[in-house]
mmCIF file of N, CA and C in Angstrom:
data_model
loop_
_atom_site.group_PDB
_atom_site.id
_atom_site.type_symbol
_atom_site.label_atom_id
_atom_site.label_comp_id
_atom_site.label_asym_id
_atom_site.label_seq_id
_atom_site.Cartn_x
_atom_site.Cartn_y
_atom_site.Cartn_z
ATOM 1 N N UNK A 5 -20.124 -1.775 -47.815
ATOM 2 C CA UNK A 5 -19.046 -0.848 -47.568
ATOM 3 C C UNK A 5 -18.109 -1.338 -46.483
ATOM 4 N N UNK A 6 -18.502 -2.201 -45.510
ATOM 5 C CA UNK A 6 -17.949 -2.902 -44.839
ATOM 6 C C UNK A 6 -16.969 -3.899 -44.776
ATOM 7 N N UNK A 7 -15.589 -3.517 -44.897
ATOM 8 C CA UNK A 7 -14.962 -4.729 -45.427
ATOM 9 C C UNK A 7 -14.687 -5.718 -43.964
ATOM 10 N N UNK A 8 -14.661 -7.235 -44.455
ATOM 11 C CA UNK A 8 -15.006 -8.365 -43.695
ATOM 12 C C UNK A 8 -13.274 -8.509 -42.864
ATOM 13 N N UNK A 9 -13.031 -8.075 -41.575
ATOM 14 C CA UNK A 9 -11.489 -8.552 -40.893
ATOM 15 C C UNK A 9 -11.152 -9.913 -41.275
ATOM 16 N N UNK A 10 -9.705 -10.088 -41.547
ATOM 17 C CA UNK A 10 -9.399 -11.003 -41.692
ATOM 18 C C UNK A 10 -8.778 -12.146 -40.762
ATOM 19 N N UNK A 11 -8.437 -13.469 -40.558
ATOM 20 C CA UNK A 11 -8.140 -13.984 -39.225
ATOM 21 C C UNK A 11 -6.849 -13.368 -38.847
ATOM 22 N N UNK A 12 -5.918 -13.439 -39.568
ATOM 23 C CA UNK A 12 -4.643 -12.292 -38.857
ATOM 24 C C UNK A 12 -5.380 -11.097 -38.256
ATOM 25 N N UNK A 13 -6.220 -10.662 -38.619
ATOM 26 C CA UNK A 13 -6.842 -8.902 -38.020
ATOM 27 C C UNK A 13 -7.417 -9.213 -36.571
ATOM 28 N N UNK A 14 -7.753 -10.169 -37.058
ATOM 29 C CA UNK A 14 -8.846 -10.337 -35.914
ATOM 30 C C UNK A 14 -7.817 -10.786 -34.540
ATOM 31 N N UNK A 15 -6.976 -11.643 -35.132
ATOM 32 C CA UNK A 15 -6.030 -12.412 -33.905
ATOM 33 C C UNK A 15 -5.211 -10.947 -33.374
ATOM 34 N N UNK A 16 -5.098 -10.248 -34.210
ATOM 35 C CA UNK A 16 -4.408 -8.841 -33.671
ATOM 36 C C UNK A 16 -4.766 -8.131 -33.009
ATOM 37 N N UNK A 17 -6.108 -8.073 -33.659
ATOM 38 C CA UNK A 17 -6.957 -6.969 -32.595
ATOM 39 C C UNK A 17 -7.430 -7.416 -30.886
ATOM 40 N N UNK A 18 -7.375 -9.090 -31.319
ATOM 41 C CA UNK A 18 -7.718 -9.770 -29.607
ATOM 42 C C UNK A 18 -6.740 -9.359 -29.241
ATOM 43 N N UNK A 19 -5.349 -9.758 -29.459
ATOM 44 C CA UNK A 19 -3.971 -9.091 -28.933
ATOM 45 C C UNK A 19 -3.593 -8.085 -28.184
ATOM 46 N N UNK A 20 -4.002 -7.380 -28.945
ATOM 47 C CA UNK A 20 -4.029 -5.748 -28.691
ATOM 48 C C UNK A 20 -5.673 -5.516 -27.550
ATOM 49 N N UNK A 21 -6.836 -6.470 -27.625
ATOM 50 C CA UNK A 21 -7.348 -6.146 -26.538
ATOM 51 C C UNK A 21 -6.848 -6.750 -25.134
ATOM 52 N N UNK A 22 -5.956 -7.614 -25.251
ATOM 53 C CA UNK A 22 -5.713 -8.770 -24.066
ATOM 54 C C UNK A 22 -4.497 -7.522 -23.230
ATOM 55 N N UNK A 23 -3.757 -6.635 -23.373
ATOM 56 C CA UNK A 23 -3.139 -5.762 -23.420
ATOM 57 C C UNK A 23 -4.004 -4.635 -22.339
ATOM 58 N N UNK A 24 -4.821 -4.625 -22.998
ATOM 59 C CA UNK A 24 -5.863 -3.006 -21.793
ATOM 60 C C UNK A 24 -6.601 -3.870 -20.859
ATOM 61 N N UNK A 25 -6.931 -2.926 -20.259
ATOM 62 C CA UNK A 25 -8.293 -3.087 -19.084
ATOM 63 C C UNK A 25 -9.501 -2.717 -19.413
ATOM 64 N N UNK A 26 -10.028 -4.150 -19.607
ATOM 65 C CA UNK A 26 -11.552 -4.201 -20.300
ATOM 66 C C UNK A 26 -12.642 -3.761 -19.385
ATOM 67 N N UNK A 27 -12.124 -3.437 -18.015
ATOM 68 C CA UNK A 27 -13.479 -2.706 -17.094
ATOM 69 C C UNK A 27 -13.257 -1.450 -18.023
ATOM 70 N N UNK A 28 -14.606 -0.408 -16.669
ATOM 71 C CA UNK A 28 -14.394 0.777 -17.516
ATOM 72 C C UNK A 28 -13.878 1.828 -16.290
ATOM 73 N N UNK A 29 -13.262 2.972 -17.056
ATOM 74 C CA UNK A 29 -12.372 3.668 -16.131
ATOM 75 C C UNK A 29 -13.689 5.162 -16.546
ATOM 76 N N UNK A 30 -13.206 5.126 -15.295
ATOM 77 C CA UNK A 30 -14.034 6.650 -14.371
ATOM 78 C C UNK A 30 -13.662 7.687 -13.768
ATOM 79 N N UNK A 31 -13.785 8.544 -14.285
ATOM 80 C CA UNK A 31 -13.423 10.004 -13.845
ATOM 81 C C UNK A 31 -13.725 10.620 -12.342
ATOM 82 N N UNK A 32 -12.839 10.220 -11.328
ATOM 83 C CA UNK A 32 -13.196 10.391 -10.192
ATOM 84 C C UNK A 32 -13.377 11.763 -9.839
ATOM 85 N N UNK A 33 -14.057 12.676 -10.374
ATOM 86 C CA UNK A 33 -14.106 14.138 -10.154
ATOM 87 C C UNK A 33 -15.670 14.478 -10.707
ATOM 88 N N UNK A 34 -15.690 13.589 -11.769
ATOM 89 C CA UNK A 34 -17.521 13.717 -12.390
ATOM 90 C C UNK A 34 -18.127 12.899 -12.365
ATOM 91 N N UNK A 35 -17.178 11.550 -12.532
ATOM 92 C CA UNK A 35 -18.227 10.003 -12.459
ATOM 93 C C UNK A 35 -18.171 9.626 -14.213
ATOM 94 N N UNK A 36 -17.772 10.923 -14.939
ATOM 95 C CA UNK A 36 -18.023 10.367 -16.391
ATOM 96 C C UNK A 36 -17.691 9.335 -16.659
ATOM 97 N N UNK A 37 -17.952 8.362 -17.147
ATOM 98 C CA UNK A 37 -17.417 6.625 -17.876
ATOM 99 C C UNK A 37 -16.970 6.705 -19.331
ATOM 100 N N UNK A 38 -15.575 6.759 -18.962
ATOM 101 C CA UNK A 38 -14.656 6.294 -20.422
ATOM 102 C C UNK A 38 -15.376 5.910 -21.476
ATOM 103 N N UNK A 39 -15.735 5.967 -22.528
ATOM 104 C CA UNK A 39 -16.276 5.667 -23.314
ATOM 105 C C UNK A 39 -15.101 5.072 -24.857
ATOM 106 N N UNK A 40 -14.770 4.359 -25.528
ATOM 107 C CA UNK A 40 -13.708 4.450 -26.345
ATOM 108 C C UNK A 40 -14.296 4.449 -27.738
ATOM 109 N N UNK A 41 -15.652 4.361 -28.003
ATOM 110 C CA UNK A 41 -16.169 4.594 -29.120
ATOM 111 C C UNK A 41 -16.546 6.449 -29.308
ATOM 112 N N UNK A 42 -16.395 7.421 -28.206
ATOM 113 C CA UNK A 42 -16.373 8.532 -28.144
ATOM 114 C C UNK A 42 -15.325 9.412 -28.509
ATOM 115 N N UNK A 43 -14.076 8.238 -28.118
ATOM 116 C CA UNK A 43 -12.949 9.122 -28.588
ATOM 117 C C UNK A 43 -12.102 8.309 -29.580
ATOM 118 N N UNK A 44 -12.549 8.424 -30.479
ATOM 119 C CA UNK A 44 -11.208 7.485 -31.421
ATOM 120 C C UNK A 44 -11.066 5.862 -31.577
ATOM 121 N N UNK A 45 -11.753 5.473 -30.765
ATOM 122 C CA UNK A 45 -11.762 3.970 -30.668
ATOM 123 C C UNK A 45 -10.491 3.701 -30.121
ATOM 124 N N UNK A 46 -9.875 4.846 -29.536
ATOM 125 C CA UNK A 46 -8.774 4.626 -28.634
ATOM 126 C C UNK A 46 -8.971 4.141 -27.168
ATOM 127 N N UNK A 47 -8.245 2.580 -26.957
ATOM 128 C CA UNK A 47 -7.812 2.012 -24.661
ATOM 129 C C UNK A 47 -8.054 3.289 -24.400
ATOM 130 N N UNK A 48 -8.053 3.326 -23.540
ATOM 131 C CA UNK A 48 -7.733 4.447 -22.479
ATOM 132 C C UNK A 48 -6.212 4.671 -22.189
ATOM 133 N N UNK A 49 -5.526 3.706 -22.121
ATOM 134 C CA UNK A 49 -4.399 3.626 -22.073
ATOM 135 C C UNK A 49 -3.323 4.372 -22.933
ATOM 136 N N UNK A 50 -4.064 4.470 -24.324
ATOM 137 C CA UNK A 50 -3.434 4.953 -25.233
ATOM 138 C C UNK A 50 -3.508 6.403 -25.588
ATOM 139 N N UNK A 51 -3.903 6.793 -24.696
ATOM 140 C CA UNK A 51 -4.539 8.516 -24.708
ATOM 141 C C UNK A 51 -3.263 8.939 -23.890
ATOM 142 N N UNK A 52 -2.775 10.164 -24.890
ATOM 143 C CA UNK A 52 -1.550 10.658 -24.095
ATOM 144 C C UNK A 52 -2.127 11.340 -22.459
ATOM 145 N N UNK A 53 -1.074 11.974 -22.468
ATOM 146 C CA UNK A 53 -0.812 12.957 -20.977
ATOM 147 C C UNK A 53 -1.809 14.187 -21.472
ATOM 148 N N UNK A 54 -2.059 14.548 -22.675
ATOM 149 C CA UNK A 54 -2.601 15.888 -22.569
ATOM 150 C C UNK A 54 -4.148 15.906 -22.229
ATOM 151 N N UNK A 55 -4.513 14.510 -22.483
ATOM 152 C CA UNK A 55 -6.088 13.919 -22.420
ATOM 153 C C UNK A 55 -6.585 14.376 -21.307
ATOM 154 N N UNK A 56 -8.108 15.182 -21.160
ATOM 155 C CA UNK A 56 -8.715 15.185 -20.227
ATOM 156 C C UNK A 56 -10.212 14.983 -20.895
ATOM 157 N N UNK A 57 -11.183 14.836 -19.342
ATOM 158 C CA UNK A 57 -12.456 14.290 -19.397
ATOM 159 C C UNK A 57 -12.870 15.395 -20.359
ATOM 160 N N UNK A 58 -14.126 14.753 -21.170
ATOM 161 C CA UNK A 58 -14.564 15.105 -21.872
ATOM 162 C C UNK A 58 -16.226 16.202 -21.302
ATOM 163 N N UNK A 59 -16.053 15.794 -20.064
ATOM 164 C CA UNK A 59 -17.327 16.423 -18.989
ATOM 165 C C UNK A 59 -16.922 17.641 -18.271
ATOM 166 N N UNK A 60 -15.925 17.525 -17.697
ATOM 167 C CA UNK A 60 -15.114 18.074 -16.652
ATOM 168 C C UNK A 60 -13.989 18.288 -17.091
ATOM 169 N N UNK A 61 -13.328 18.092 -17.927
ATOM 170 C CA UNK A 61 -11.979 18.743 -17.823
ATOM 171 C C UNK A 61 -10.655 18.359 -16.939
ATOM 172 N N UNK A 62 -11.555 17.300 -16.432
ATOM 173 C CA UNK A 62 -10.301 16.970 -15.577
ATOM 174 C C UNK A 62 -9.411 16.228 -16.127
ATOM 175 N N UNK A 63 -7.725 16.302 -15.596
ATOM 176 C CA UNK A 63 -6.954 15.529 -16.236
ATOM 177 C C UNK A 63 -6.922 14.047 -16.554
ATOM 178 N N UNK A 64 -5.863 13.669 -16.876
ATOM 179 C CA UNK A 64 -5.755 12.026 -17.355
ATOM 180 C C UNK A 64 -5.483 11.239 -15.973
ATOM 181 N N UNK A 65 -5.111 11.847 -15.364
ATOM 182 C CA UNK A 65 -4.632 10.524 -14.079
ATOM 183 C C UNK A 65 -5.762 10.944 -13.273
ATOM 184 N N UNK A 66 -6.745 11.677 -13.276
ATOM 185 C CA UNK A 66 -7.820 11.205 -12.180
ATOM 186 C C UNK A 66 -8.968 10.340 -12.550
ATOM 187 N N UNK A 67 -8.503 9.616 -13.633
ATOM 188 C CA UNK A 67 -9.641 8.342 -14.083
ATOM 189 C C UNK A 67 -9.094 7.252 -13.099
ATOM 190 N N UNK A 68 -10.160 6.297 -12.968
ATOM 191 C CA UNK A 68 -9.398 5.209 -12.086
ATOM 192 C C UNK A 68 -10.679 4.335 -12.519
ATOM 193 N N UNK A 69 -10.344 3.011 -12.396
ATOM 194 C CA UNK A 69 -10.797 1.839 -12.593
ATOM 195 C C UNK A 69 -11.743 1.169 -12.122
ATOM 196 N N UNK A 70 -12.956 1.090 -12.649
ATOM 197 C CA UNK A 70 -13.573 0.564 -11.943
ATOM 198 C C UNK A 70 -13.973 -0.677 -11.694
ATOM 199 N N UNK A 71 -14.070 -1.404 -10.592
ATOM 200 C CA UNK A 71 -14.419 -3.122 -10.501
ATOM 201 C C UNK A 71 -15.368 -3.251 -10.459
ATOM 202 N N UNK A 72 -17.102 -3.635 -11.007
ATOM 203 C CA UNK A 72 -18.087 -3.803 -10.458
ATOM 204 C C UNK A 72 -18.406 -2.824 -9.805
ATOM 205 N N UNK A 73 -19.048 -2.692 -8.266
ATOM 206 C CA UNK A 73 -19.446 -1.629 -7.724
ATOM 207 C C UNK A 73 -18.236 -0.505 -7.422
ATOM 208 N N UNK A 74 -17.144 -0.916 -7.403
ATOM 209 C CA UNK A 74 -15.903 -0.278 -6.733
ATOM 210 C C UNK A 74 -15.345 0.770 -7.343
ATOM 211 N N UNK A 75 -14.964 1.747 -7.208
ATOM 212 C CA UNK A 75 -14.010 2.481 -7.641
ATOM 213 C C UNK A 75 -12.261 2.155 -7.256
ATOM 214 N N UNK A 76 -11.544 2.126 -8.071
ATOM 215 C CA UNK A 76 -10.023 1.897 -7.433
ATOM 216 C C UNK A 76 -9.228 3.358 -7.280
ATOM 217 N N UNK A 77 -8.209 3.358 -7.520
ATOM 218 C CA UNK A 77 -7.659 4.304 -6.914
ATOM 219 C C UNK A 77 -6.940 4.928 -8.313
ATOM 220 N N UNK A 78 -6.844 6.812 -8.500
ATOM 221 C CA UNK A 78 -6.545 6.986 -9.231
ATOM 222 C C UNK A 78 -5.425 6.958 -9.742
ATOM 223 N N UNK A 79 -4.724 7.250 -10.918
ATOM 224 C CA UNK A 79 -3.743 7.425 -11.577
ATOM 225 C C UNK A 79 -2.345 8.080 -11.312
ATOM 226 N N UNK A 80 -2.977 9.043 -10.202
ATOM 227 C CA UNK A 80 -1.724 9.887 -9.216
ATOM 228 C C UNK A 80 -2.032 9.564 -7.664
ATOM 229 N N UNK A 81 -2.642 8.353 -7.484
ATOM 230 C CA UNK A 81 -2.953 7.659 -6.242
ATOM 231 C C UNK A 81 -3.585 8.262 -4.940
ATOM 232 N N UNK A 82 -5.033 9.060 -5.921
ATOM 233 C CA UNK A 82 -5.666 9.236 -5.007
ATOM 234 C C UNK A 82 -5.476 11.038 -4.514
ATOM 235 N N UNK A 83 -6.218 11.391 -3.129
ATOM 236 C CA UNK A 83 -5.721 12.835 -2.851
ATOM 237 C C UNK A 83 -4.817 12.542 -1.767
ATOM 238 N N UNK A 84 -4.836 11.339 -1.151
ATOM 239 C CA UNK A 84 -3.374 10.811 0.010
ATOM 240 C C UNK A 84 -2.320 11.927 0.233
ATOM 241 N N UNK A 85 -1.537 11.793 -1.551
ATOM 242 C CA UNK A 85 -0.479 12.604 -1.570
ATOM 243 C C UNK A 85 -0.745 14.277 -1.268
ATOM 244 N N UNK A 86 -1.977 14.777 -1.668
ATOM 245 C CA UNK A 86 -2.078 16.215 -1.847
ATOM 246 C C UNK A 86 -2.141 16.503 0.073
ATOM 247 N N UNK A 87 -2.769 15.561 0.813
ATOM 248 C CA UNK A 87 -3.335 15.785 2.277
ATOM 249 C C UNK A 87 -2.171 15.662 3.328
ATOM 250 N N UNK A 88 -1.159 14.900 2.528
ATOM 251 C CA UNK A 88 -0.177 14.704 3.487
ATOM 252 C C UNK A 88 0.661 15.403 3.668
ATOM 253 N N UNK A 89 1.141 16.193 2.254
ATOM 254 C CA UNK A 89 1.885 16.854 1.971
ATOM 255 C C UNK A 89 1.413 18.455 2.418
ATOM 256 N N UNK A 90 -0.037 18.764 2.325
ATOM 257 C CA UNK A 90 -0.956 19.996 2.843
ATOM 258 C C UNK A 90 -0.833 19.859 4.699
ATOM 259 N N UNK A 91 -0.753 18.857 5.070
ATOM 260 C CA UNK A 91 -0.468 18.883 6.376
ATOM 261 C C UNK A 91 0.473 18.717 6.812
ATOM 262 N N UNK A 92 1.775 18.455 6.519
ATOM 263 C CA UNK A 92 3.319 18.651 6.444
ATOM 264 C C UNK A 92 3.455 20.025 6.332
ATOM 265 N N UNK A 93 3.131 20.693 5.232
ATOM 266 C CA UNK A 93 3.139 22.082 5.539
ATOM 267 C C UNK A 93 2.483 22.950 6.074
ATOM 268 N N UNK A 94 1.856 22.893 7.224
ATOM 269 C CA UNK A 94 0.792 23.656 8.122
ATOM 270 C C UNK A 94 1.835 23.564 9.505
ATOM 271 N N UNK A 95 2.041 21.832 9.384
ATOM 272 C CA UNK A 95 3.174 21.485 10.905
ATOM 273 C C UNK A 95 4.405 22.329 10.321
ATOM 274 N N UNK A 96 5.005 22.286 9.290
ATOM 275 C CA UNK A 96 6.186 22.828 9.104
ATOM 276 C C UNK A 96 6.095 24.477 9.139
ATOM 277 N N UNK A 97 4.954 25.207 9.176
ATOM 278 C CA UNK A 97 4.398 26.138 9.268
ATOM 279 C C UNK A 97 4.643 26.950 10.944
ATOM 280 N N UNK A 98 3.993 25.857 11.353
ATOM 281 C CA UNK A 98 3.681 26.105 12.949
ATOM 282 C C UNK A 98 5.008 26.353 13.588
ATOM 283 N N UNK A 99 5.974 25.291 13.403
ATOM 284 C CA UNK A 99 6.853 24.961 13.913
ATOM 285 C C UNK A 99 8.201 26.086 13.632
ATOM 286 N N UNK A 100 7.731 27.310 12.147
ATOM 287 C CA UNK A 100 8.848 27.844 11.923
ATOM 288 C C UNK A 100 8.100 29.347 12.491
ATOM 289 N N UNK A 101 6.894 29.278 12.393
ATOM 290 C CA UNK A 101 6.927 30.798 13.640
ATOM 291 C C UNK A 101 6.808 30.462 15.033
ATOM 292 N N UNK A 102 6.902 29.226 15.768
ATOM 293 C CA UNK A 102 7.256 28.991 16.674
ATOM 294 C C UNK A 102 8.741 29.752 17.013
ATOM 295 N N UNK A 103 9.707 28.671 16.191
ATOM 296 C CA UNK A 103 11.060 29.339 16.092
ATOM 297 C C UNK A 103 11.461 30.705 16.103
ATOM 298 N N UNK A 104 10.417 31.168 14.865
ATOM 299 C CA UNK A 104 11.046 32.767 14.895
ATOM 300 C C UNK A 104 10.434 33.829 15.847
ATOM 301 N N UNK A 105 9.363 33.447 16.506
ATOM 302 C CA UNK A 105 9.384 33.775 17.728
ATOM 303 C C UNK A 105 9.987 34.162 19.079
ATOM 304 N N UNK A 106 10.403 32.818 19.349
ATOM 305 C CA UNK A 106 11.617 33.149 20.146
ATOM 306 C C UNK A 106 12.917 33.028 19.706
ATOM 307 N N UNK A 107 13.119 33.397 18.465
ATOM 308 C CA UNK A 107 14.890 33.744 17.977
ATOM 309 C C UNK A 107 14.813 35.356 17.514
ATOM 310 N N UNK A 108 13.710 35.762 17.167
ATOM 311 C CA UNK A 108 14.043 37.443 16.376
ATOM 312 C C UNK A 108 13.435 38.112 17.252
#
């Protein structure tokens, strides 16, 4: 039932693997490991925006890459942005009932 790829198929399909990232990507919220025989035999890459973990639920950009022992950094770069921006607004906080303090 198996039909045999042919060398064009085959040279295509290397193609098309030389293209993704052959580590495996990890769901930095559960640890789940990408699997691409789980979903479609679809990269990871090729999974739209609506894609989330299949464990957790979590979205598409908190997978991130893993090297060997390492985890890299995720898809929306990490929580950096959420901490900086959460503490920008605490100072910007402070600083405006400071103000309205002594103005009203």
């Amino acid at each position: 039932f198996r039909k045999e790829k042919s060398a064009a198929q085959k040279a295509e399909e290397e193609a098309k693997n030389a293209l993704y990232w052959q580590g495996e990507w990890v769901c930095k919220d559960c640890g789940y490991i990408y699997q691409r025989g789980e979903c479609a035999g679809m990269f990871f890459e090729e999974q739209g925006a609506g894609f989330r973990c299949p464990q957790c639920s979590g979205p598409r950009r908190r997978y991130a890459k893993k090297v060997g022992d390492v985890v890299g950094t995720t898809l929306d770069g990490g929580d950096a942005p959420i901490l900086i921006f959460s503490f920008g607004g605490v100072i910007a906080t402070i600083i405006f009932g400071i103000w309205a303090v002594d103005n009203l």
